[in-house]
PDB file of C-alpha atoms in Angstrom:
ATOM      1  CA  MET A 274      -0.024   0.015   0.160  1.00 43.00           C
ATOM      2  CA  ALA A 275       2.751   2.437   0.996  1.00 48.00           C
ATOM      3  CA  ARG A 276       4.514   1.511  -2.533  1.00 54.00           C
ATOM      4  CA  MET A 277       1.319   2.290  -4.229  1.00 49.00           C
ATOM      5  CA  ARG A 278       0.943   5.661  -2.556  1.00 52.00           C
ATOM      6  CA  LYS A 279       4.577   6.403  -3.591  1.00 53.00           C
ATOM      7  CA  VAL A 280       3.912   5.588  -7.292  1.00 55.00           C
ATOM      8  CA  LEU A 281       0.739   7.440  -7.441  1.00 55.00           C
ATOM      9  CA  GLY A 282       2.222  10.456  -5.753  1.00 55.00           C
ATOM     10  CA  ALA A 283       5.018  10.425  -8.113  1.00 58.00           C
ATOM     11  CA  LEU A 284       2.416  10.345 -11.196  1.00 57.00           C
ATOM     12  CA  VAL A 285       0.874  13.326 -10.005  1.00 58.00           C
ATOM     13  CA  LEU A 286       4.117  15.234 -10.194  1.00 60.00           C
ATOM     14  CA  VAL A 287       4.952  13.737 -13.581  1.00 65.00           C
ATOM     15  CA  VAL A 288       1.509  14.641 -15.037  1.00 62.00           C
ATOM     16  CA  ILE A 289       1.668  18.129 -13.871  1.00 62.00           C
ATOM     17  CA  ALA A 290       5.432  18.617 -15.141  1.00 67.00           C
ATOM     18  CA  VAL A 291       4.154  17.219 -18.500  1.00 66.00           C
ATOM     19  CA  GLU A 292       1.221  19.503 -18.780  1.00 60.00           C
ATOM     20  CA  VAL A 293       3.329  22.520 -17.878  1.00 63.00           C
ATOM     21  CA  GLY A 294       5.961  21.613 -20.297  1.00 65.00           C
ATOM     22  CA  LEU A 295       3.622  21.144 -23.361  1.00 60.00           C
ATOM     23  CA  VAL A 296       2.149  24.361 -22.652  1.00 57.00           C
ATOM     24  CA  LEU A 297       5.222  26.310 -22.149  1.00 59.00           C
ATOM     25  CA  THR A 298       6.843  25.007 -25.378  1.00 61.00           C
ATOM     26  CA  GLY A 299       3.899  25.912 -27.242  1.00 57.00           C
ATOM     27  CA  VAL A 300       3.053  22.039 -28.400  1.00 57.00           C
ATOM     28  CA  ILE A 301      -0.545  22.861 -27.215  1.00 54.00           C
ATOM     29  CA  ASP A 302      -2.247  26.197 -26.261  1.00 57.00           C
ATOM     30  CA  PHE A 303      -3.914  26.825 -23.046  1.00 55.00           C
ATOM     31  CA  GLY A 304      -7.374  25.934 -24.344  1.00 57.00           C
ATOM     32  CA  SER A 305      -6.473  22.751 -25.909  1.00 57.00           C
ATOM     33  CA  ALA A 306      -4.501  22.001 -22.521  1.00 55.00           C
ATOM     34  CA  ALA A 307      -7.569  22.470 -20.493  1.00 56.00           C
ATOM     35  CA  ARG A 308      -9.828  20.184 -22.643  1.00 57.00           C
ATOM     36  CA  LEU A 309      -7.039  17.664 -22.924  1.00 54.00           C
ATOM     37  CA  VAL A 310      -6.266  17.068 -19.271  1.00 54.00           C
ATOM     38  CA  ILE A 311      -9.720  18.053 -17.529  1.00 57.00           C
ATOM     39  CA  ALA A 312     -10.671  14.264 -17.358  1.00 55.00           C
ATOM     40  CA  MET A 313      -7.150  13.239 -16.070  1.00 55.00           C
ATOM     41  CA  GLU A 314      -7.282  16.121 -13.563  1.00 55.00           C
ATOM     42  CA  LEU A 315     -10.551  15.081 -12.086  1.00 57.00           C
ATOM     43  CA  PHE A 316      -9.256  11.718 -11.392  1.00 55.00           C
ATOM     44  CA  LEU A 317      -5.888  13.085 -10.022  1.00 55.00           C
ATOM     45  CA  SER A 318      -7.610  15.854  -8.045  1.00 58.00           C
ATOM     46  CA  VAL A 319      -9.532  13.245  -6.127  1.00 58.00           C
ATOM     47  CA  PHE A 320      -6.294  11.227  -5.404  1.00 58.00           C
ATOM     48  CA  ALA A 321      -4.304  14.463  -4.551  1.00 60.00           C
ATOM     49  CA  ILE A 322      -7.011  15.941  -2.174  1.00 66.00           C
ATOM     50  CA  ALA A 323      -7.169  12.699  -0.303  1.00 62.00           C
ATOM     51  CA  GLU A 324      -3.486  12.622   0.063  1.00 63.00           C
ATOM     52  CA  ILE A 325      -3.229  16.188   1.190  1.00 69.00           C
ATOM     53  CA  VAL A 326      -5.820  15.447   4.138  1.00 72.00           C
ATOM     54  CA  ILE A 327      -3.849  12.397   4.971  1.00 65.00           C
ATOM     55  CA  VAL A 328      -0.736  14.266   4.967  1.00 67.00           C
ATOM     56  CA  LEU A 329      -2.365  17.035   7.063  1.00 72.00           C
ATOM     57  CA  LYS A 330      -3.640  14.271   9.685  1.00 74.00           C
ATOM     58  CA  ALA A 331      -0.191  12.647   9.764  1.00 67.00           C
ATOM     59  CA  VAL A 332       1.550  16.082  10.285  1.00 71.00           C
ATOM     60  CA  ARG A 333      -0.776  17.019  13.265  1.00 76.00           C
ATOM     61  CA  ARG A 334      -0.169  13.402  14.859  1.00 74.00           C
ATOM     62  CA  ALA A 335       3.689  13.818  14.251  1.00 68.00           C
ATOM     63  CA  LYS A 336       3.715  17.241  15.924  1.00 70.00           C
ATOM     64  CA  ALA A 337       1.644  16.092  18.607  1.00 75.00           C
ATOM     65  CA  SER A 338       4.337  13.566  19.342  1.00 72.00           C
ATOM     66  CA  GLY A 339       6.902  16.405  19.553  1.00 75.00           C
ATOM     67  CA  LEU A 340       8.393  16.637  16.019  1.00 77.00           C
ATOM     68  CA  ASP A 341       8.952  20.137  14.919  1.00 86.00           C
ATOM     69  CA  LEU A 342       7.080  21.004  11.487  1.00 85.00           C
ATOM     70  CA  PRO A 343       9.817  20.216   9.128  1.00 88.00           C
ATOM     71  CA  ALA A 344      10.459  16.735  10.557  1.00 85.00           C
ATOM     72  CA  ALA A 345       6.743  16.020  10.740  1.00 84.00           C
ATOM     73  CA  LEU A 346       6.473  17.153   7.180  1.00 84.00           C
ATOM     74  CA  ASP A 347       9.314  14.691   6.226  1.00 85.00           C
ATOM     75  CA  GLU A 348       7.884  11.858   8.036  1.00 80.00           C
ATOM     76  CA  SER A 349       4.370  12.273   6.510  1.00 79.00           C
ATOM     77  CA  LEU A 350       5.509  12.951   3.075  1.00 80.00           C
ATOM     78  CA  ALA A 351       7.862  10.001   3.041  1.00 80.00           C
ATOM     79  CA  ALA A 352       4.729   7.688   3.181  1.00 75.00           C
ATOM     80  CA  PHE A 353       3.549   9.098  -0.204  1.00 74.00           C
ATOM     81  CA  PHE A 354       6.475  10.042  -2.203  1.00 76.00           C
ATOM     82  CA  PRO A 355      10.055   8.800  -3.015  1.00 78.00           C
ATOM     83  CA  GLY A 356      12.532  10.177  -0.581  1.00 79.00           C
ATOM     84  CA  ARG A 357      14.036  13.003  -2.812  1.00 83.00           C
ATOM     85  CA  VAL A 358      10.718  14.175  -3.888  1.00 79.00           C
ATOM     86  CA  ALA A 359       9.434  14.269  -0.141  1.00 83.00           C
ATOM     87  CA  ARG A 360      12.490  16.470   0.710  1.00 87.00           C
ATOM     88  CA  TYR A 361      11.781  18.747  -2.178  1.00 86.00           C
ATOM     89  CA  LEU A 362       8.245  19.051  -1.433  1.00 84.00           C
ATOM     90  CA  ARG A 363       8.876  19.695   2.256  1.00 88.00           C
ATOM     91  CA  GLN A 364      11.402  22.400   1.437  1.00 90.00           C
ATOM     92  CA  GLU A 365       9.203  24.017  -0.946  1.00 87.00           C
ATOM     93  CA  ILE A 366       6.244  23.980   1.609  1.00 87.00           C
ATOM     94  CA  MET A 367       8.498  25.395   4.343  1.00 91.00           C
ATOM     95  CA  MET A 368       9.344  28.270   1.922  1.00 91.00           C
ATOM     96  CA  VAL A 369       5.736  29.160   1.053  1.00 89.00           C
ATOM     97  CA  ARG A 370       5.299  29.040   4.914  1.00 91.00           C
ATOM     98  CA  ALA A 371       8.286  31.378   5.631  1.00 94.00           C
ATOM     99  CA  LEU A 372       6.855  33.848   3.025  1.00 93.00           C
ATOM    100  CA  PHE A 373       3.342  34.144   5.013  1.00 92.00           C
ATOM    101  CA  MET A 374       5.208  34.346   8.249  1.00 93.00           C
ATOM    102  CA  LEU A 375       7.499  37.243   6.892  1.00 94.00           C
ATOM    103  CA  LEU A 376       4.234  38.958   5.712  1.00 93.00           C
ATOM    104  CA  THR A 377       2.694  38.693   9.136  1.00 93.00           C
ATOM    105  CA  GLY A 378       5.713  39.532  11.019  1.00 94.00           C
ATOM    106  CA  ARG A 379       6.332  36.058  12.718  1.00 93.00           C
ATOM    107  CA  ARG A 380       9.474  33.890  13.159  1.00 95.00           C
ATOM    108  CA  ASP A 381       9.648  30.306  13.612  1.00 93.00           C
ATOM    109  CA  VAL A 382      10.775  30.648  17.329  1.00 94.00           C
ATOM    110  CA  ALA A 383       8.946  28.729  20.089  1.00 89.00           C
ATOM    111  CA  GLU A 384       8.231  29.980  23.584  1.00 90.00           C
ATOM    112  CA  GLY A 385      11.508  29.839  25.687  1.00 92.00           C
ATOM    113  CA  GLU A 386      13.692  29.892  22.569  1.00 94.00           C
ATOM    114  CA  HIS A 387      16.177  32.728  21.825  1.00 95.00           C
ATOM    115  CA  PRO A 388      16.735  33.630  18.184  1.00 96.00           C
ATOM    116  CA  ILE A 389      20.303  33.905  16.691  1.00 97.00           C
ATOM    117  CA  ARG A 390      20.570  35.590  13.244  1.00 96.00           C
ATOM    118  CA  TYR A 391      22.809  34.127  10.800  1.00 96.00           C
ATOM    119  CA  ALA A 392      22.163  35.493   7.270  1.00 94.00           C
ATOM    120  CA  SER A 393      21.766  39.491   7.427  1.00 92.00           C
ATOM    121  CA  SER A 394      24.626  40.003   4.738  1.00 90.00           C
ATOM    122  CA  LEU A 395      23.333  37.138   2.467  1.00 92.00           C
ATOM    123  CA  VAL A 396      19.740  38.683   2.708  1.00 93.00           C
ATOM    124  CA  VAL A 397      20.942  41.958   1.470  1.00 92.00           C
ATOM    125  CA  LEU A 398      22.807  40.234  -1.338  1.00 91.00           C
ATOM    126  CA  LEU A 399      19.816  38.140  -2.286  1.00 91.00           C
ATOM    127  CA  MET A 400      17.432  41.045  -2.307  1.00 90.00           C
ATOM    128  CA  ALA A 401      19.728  42.837  -4.660  1.00 90.00           C
ATOM    129  CA  VAL A 402      19.823  39.647  -6.897  1.00 87.00           C
ATOM    130  CA  THR A 403      15.883  39.380  -6.536  1.00 86.00           C
ATOM    131  CA  VAL A 404      15.436  43.051  -7.958  1.00 88.00           C
ATOM    132  CA  GLY A 405      17.916  42.446 -10.731  1.00 86.00           C
ATOM    133  CA  ASP A 406      16.019  39.293 -11.726  1.00 80.00           C
ATOM    134  CA  ALA A 407      12.760  40.950 -11.573  1.00 82.00           C
ATOM    135  CA  VAL A 408      14.059  43.887 -13.890  1.00 84.00           C
ATOM    136  CA  ALA A 409      15.726  41.402 -16.221  1.00 80.00           C
ATOM    137  CA  ALA A 410      12.390  39.219 -16.450  1.00 77.00           C
ATOM    138  CA  VAL A 411      10.619  42.315 -17.602  1.00 80.00           C
ATOM    139  CA  LEU A 412      13.296  43.450 -20.147  1.00 81.00           C
ATOM    140  CA  LEU A 413      13.293  39.811 -21.510  1.00 76.00           C
ATOM    141  CA  HIS A 414       9.656  39.777 -21.741  1.00 72.00           C
ATOM    142  CA  ARG A 415       9.581  42.752 -23.923  1.00 77.00           C
ATOM    143  CA  LEU A 416      12.561  41.660 -26.061  1.00 79.00           C
ATOM    144  CA  LEU A 417      11.540  38.290 -26.871  1.00 74.00           C
ATOM    145  CA  PRO A 418       9.184  37.241 -29.678  1.00 78.00           C
ATOM    146  CA  ALA A 419       5.568  37.136 -28.854  1.00 73.00           C
ATOM    147  CA  GLY A 420       5.382  33.169 -28.889  1.00 70.00           C
ATOM    148  CA  LEU A 421       8.065  32.835 -26.184  1.00 71.00           C
ATOM    149  CA  ARG A 422       6.837  35.615 -24.038  1.00 72.00           C
ATOM    150  CA  PRO A 423       4.285  33.648 -22.014  1.00 76.00           C
ATOM    151  CA  ALA A 424       6.962  30.927 -21.058  1.00 72.00           C
ATOM    152  CA  ALA A 425       9.426  33.631 -20.165  1.00 73.00           C
ATOM    153  CA  LEU A 426       7.135  35.530 -17.955  1.00 76.00           C
ATOM    154  CA  VAL A 427       6.081  32.292 -16.128  1.00 76.00           C
ATOM    155  CA  LEU A 428       9.739  31.284 -15.531  1.00 76.00           C
ATOM    156  CA  GLY A 429      10.578  34.655 -14.491  1.00 78.00           C
ATOM    157  CA  VAL A 430       7.738  35.031 -11.834  1.00 80.00           C
ATOM    158  CA  LEU A 431       8.565  31.552 -10.413  1.00 81.00           C
ATOM    159  CA  GLY A 432      12.120  32.587 -10.099  1.00 83.00           C
ATOM    160  CA  VAL A 433      11.484  35.714  -8.389  1.00 85.00           C
ATOM    161  CA  VAL A 434       8.916  34.045  -6.039  1.00 87.00           C
ATOM    162  CA  TRP A 435      11.499  31.323  -5.267  1.00 90.00           C
ATOM    163  CA  LEU A 436      14.186  33.860  -4.369  1.00 90.00           C
ATOM    164  CA  LEU A 437      11.682  35.742  -2.115  1.00 92.00           C
ATOM    165  CA  GLY A 438      10.684  32.426  -0.392  1.00 93.00           C
ATOM    166  CA  PHE A 439      14.520  31.740   0.155  1.00 95.00           C
ATOM    167  CA  VAL A 440      14.995  35.137   1.539  1.00 95.00           C
ATOM    168  CA  ALA A 441      11.951  34.755   4.006  1.00 95.00           C
ATOM    169  CA  SER A 442      13.251  31.449   5.082  1.00 96.00           C
ATOM    170  CA  LEU A 443      16.588  32.990   6.243  1.00 96.00           C
ATOM    171  CA  ILE A 444      14.737  35.692   8.135  1.00 96.00           C
ATOM    172  CA  CYS A 445      12.013  33.600   9.686  1.00 96.00           C
ATOM    173  CA  TYR A 446      14.057  30.336  10.464  1.00 97.00           C
ATOM    174  CA  PRO A 447      16.977  31.605  12.845  1.00 97.00           C
ATOM    175  CA  HIS A 448      19.311  29.400  14.758  1.00 97.00           C
ATOM    176  CA  VAL A 449      17.597  28.988  18.280  1.00 97.00           C
ATOM    177  CA  VAL A 450      18.908  28.043  21.718  1.00 96.00           C
ATOM    178  CA  SER A 451      16.723  27.018  24.869  1.00 95.00           C
ATOM    179  CA  ALA A 452      17.002  25.168  27.821  1.00 93.00           C
ATOM    180  CA  ASP A 453      16.366  21.820  25.729  1.00 93.00           C
ATOM    181  CA  ARG A 454      18.371  22.465  22.469  1.00 95.00           C
ATOM    182  CA  LEU A 455      20.376  24.168  20.090  1.00 96.00           C
ATOM    183  CA  ARG A 456      18.969  24.374  16.762  1.00 97.00           C
ATOM    184  CA  LEU A 457      21.013  25.292  13.843  1.00 97.00           C
ATOM    185  CA  ARG A 458      19.380  26.186  10.504  1.00 96.00           C
ATOM    186  CA  PHE A 459      20.112  27.311   7.072  1.00 96.00           C
ATOM    187  CA  SER A 460      17.008  28.363   5.376  1.00 95.00           C
ATOM    188  CA  VAL A 461      14.948  25.082   4.506  1.00 94.00           C
ATOM    189  CA  PHE A 462      18.108  23.101   3.585  1.00 94.00           C
ATOM    190  CA  HIS A 463      19.583  22.284   7.051  1.00 94.00           C
ATOM    191  CA  ASP A 464      18.005  21.847  10.483  1.00 95.00           C
ATOM    192  CA  ILE A 465      20.329  20.298  12.999  1.00 95.00           C
ATOM    193  CA  THR A 466      19.571  20.012  16.696  1.00 95.00           C
ATOM    194  CA  VAL A 467      21.802  18.980  19.765  1.00 95.00           C
ATOM    195  CA  PRO A 468      20.551  18.962  23.344  1.00 95.00           C
ATOM    196  CA  THR A 469      21.774  22.019  25.335  1.00 95.00           C
ATOM    197  CA  ALA A 470      22.773  19.583  28.322  1.00 93.00           C
ATOM    198  CA  ALA A 471      25.537  18.345  26.039  1.00 94.00           C
ATOM    199  CA  VAL A 472      27.137  21.796  25.744  1.00 94.00           C
ATOM    200  CA  ARG A 473      30.334  21.944  27.654  1.00 94.00           C
ATOM    201  CA  SER A 474      31.598  25.311  26.663  1.00 94.00           C
ATOM    202  CA  VAL A 475      30.941  28.175  23.999  1.00 96.00           C
ATOM    203  CA  GLY A 476      33.340  30.791  22.685  1.00 96.00           C
ATOM    204  CA  THR A 477      34.218  32.793  19.343  1.00 95.00           C
ATOM    205  CA  THR A 478      36.862  32.207  16.755  1.00 92.00           C
ATOM    206  CA  SER A 479      38.110  34.058  13.794  1.00 90.00           C
ATOM    207  CA  ARG A 480      39.808  31.311  12.167  1.00 89.00           C
ATOM    208  CA  THR A 481      38.896  30.360   8.561  1.00 90.00           C
ATOM    209  CA  PRO A 482      36.344  27.656   8.815  1.00 91.00           C
ATOM    210  CA  ARG A 483      37.439  24.172   7.391  1.00 90.00           C
ATOM    211  CA  THR A 484      35.138  24.238   4.659  1.00 91.00           C
ATOM    212  CA  GLN A 485      33.094  26.527   2.542  1.00 90.00           C
ATOM    213  CA  LYS A 486      29.920  24.498   2.384  1.00 91.00           C
ATOM    214  CA  VAL A 487      26.717  25.546   4.158  1.00 93.00           C
ATOM    215  CA  ALA A 488      27.112  22.462   6.486  1.00 94.00           C
ATOM    216  CA  GLU A 489      29.712  19.575   6.419  1.00 93.00           C
ATOM    217  CA  LEU A 490      30.426  16.946   8.886  1.00 93.00           C
ATOM    218  CA  PHE A 491      34.118  15.899   9.722  1.00 92.00           C
ATOM    219  CA  ASP A 492      34.070  12.971  11.742  1.00 87.00           C
ATOM    220  CA  ASP A 493      32.723  14.498  15.370  1.00 91.00           C
ATOM    221  CA  GLU A 494      32.781  17.974  14.172  1.00 94.00           C
ATOM    222  CA  LEU A 495      29.983  19.968  12.351  1.00 95.00           C
ATOM    223  CA  VAL A 496      31.044  23.015  10.441  1.00 96.00           C
ATOM    224  CA  MET A 497      28.086  25.516   9.194  1.00 96.00           C
ATOM    225  CA  VAL A 498      29.227  28.505   7.029  1.00 95.00           C
ATOM    226  CA  VAL A 499      27.302  31.416   5.764  1.00 94.00           C
ATOM    227  CA  THR A 500      29.330  33.836   3.260  1.00 89.00           C
ATOM    228  CA  GLY A 501      32.511  32.060   4.279  1.00 89.00           C
ATOM    229  CA  GLN A 502      32.352  32.838   7.699  1.00 90.00           C
ATOM    230  CA  SER A 503      31.841  30.496  10.913  1.00 90.00           C
ATOM    231  CA  GLY A 504      32.597  32.486  14.049  1.00 91.00           C
ATOM    232  CA  VAL A 505      30.968  30.605  17.098  1.00 96.00           C
ATOM    233  CA  VAL A 506      32.326  27.238  18.463  1.00 97.00           C
ATOM    234  CA  VAL A 507      30.517  24.915  20.719  1.00 96.00           C
ATOM    235  CA  GLU A 508      32.333  22.093  22.445  1.00 96.00           C
ATOM    236  CA  LEU A 509      30.284  19.082  23.438  1.00 95.00           C
ATOM    237  CA  ASP A 510      30.289  15.979  25.452  1.00 93.00           C
ATOM    238  CA  ASP A 511      29.772  13.327  22.769  1.00 89.00           C
ATOM    239  CA  ALA A 512      26.205  14.604  21.631  1.00 88.00           C
ATOM    240  CA  ASP A 513      23.762  12.667  19.640  1.00 91.00           C
ATOM    241  CA  PHE A 514      22.057  15.156  16.924  1.00 93.00           C
ATOM    242  CA  ALA A 515      19.243  15.105  14.553  1.00 91.00           C
ATOM    243  CA  SER A 516      19.431  16.104  11.101  1.00 92.00           C
ATOM    244  CA  LEU A 517      16.954  16.598   8.186  1.00 88.00           C
ATOM    245  CA  ASN A 518      19.528  16.666   5.552  1.00 87.00           C
ATOM    246  CA  PRO A 519      21.060  13.177   4.486  1.00 85.00           C
ATOM    247  CA  ASN A 520      24.377  14.887   3.394  1.00 85.00           C
ATOM    248  CA  VAL A 521      24.858  15.673   7.186  1.00 89.00           C
ATOM    249  CA  ASP A 522      24.376  12.091   8.622  1.00 83.00           C
ATOM    250  CA  ASP A 523      23.317  12.069  12.213  1.00 82.00           C
ATOM    251  CA  ALA A 524      24.242   8.236  12.733  1.00 79.00           C
ATOM    252  CA  GLY A 525      27.203   9.357  15.030  1.00 85.00           C
ATOM    253  CA  THR A 526      28.025  11.804  17.842  1.00 91.00           C
ATOM    254  CA  LEU A 527      29.322  15.461  17.897  1.00 94.00           C
ATOM    255  CA  ARG A 528      32.112  16.751  19.973  1.00 95.00           C
ATOM    256  CA  ARG A 529      32.220  20.273  18.361  1.00 96.00           C
ATOM    257  CA  ILE A 530      30.116  22.589  16.331  1.00 96.00           C
ATOM    258  CA  THR A 531      31.400  25.597  14.570  1.00 96.00           C
ATOM    259  CA  PHE A 532      28.638  27.748  13.335  1.00 97.00           C
ATOM    260  CA  HIS A 533      28.196  31.454  11.770  1.00 96.00           C
ATOM    261  CA  ALA A 534      25.998  34.024  13.673  1.00 96.00           C
ATOM    262  CA  ASP A 535      25.577  37.697  12.618  1.00 95.00           C
ATOM    263  CA  GLU A 536      26.885  38.646  16.080  1.00 95.00           C
ATOM    264  CA  PRO A 537      29.079  35.848  17.279  1.00 95.00           C
ATOM    265  CA  SER A 538      29.505  37.598  20.801  1.00 95.00           C
ATOM    266  CA  ARG A 539      25.802  37.690  21.406  1.00 96.00           C
ATOM    267  CA  ALA A 540      25.351  34.291  20.290  1.00 96.00           C
ATOM    268  CA  ARG A 541      28.101  33.041  22.637  1.00 96.00           C
ATOM    269  CA  ASP A 542      26.502  35.041  25.583  1.00 95.00           C
ATOM    270  CA  LEU A 543      22.979  33.674  24.775  1.00 94.00           C
ATOM    271  CA  VAL A 544      24.176  30.005  24.717  1.00 95.00           C
ATOM    272  CA  ALA A 545      26.480  30.594  27.701  1.00 94.00           C
ATOM    273  CA  ALA A 546      23.322  32.050  29.686  1.00 93.00           C
ATOM    274  CA  VAL A 547      21.133  29.106  28.771  1.00 90.00           C
ATOM    275  CA  MET A 548      23.973  26.693  29.956  1.00 83.00           C
ATOM    276  CA  GLU A 549      24.012  28.539  33.316  1.00 82.00           C
ATOM    277  CA  GLY A 550      20.413  28.159  33.764  1.00 70.00           C
TER     278      GLY A 550
END
C-alpha cells in the first residue's frame, strides 16, 4: 500500500510537469491543454485531495508527538513520495510558509527559545539579486518574440517568487537556543539539533572555517558556514544530534560545532546564559 501511494504520488508530479511543459513549449495552447487534461485532472485531483488530507492528519499526529514541523512533514510525505521528492516538497512547503510568516511579522521561534540571526549579509545580497532578476524578466519579456513571452514570463515570476521565499526562510528560520536544545538552521535546507545539556563550553573564533559548504561533517565536528564565515565554537560531550539533510548524517555523535552568527559575541553569551540556567 505504501509503495502504491509513492507511485501515485510520483505520477501526480509527472503529469503536472508534462502538462506545464507542453504549454510552455507551445505544443498545445492553453485552451487545448484544458480540454485535453480535464478528465485526468478530475481523477488526479480526487487522489491529490485525499493525499493532502492524509498528510495533514499525519503532520498533526507527528507534531503532537513532539516533532517540529519540518520533521513532521518529512515523516508524513515520505509515506507517499520517494525520498528525494518528499524532501523537495517539504522544502517548498517550508519556503511558502516562510513567505506568509514574513508578511505577518512572525518568526519560527517557540516559547522559551532565543533566536540567533545568521544571514543578514546574505539577505541583502539576495534582495539585490531578486530586484535584478525581476528587472531582467521584464526586459526579456519585452525583447522576446510574442510566442516565447508567456513561457519567459512564467519562468521569470517563478524565479522571483522562489528567491523571495529563500530570503524569507533565512529571516524567519533563525538558529535558536533554549534550555532543551541548540537548533542550527540554514533556510529550509539544513535543520540540525543537539541537546543543550551536552554543551560543555562556547566561545568565538576568527579562524577560517574548514569548509566553504553551508554544512559539512568532519568525523565528530560539524561546521556550518555562511558567506565564508563561521565564528561561534561549541564544545560538546559526545552529543547525539538530529539532522533533516542526508548529506549531514546523524548516525554518530558530535564533540564540536562551529557555526556562523551575525553577532558571534551575542550568540556566545546567549548559549552561555542558557547553560548557566
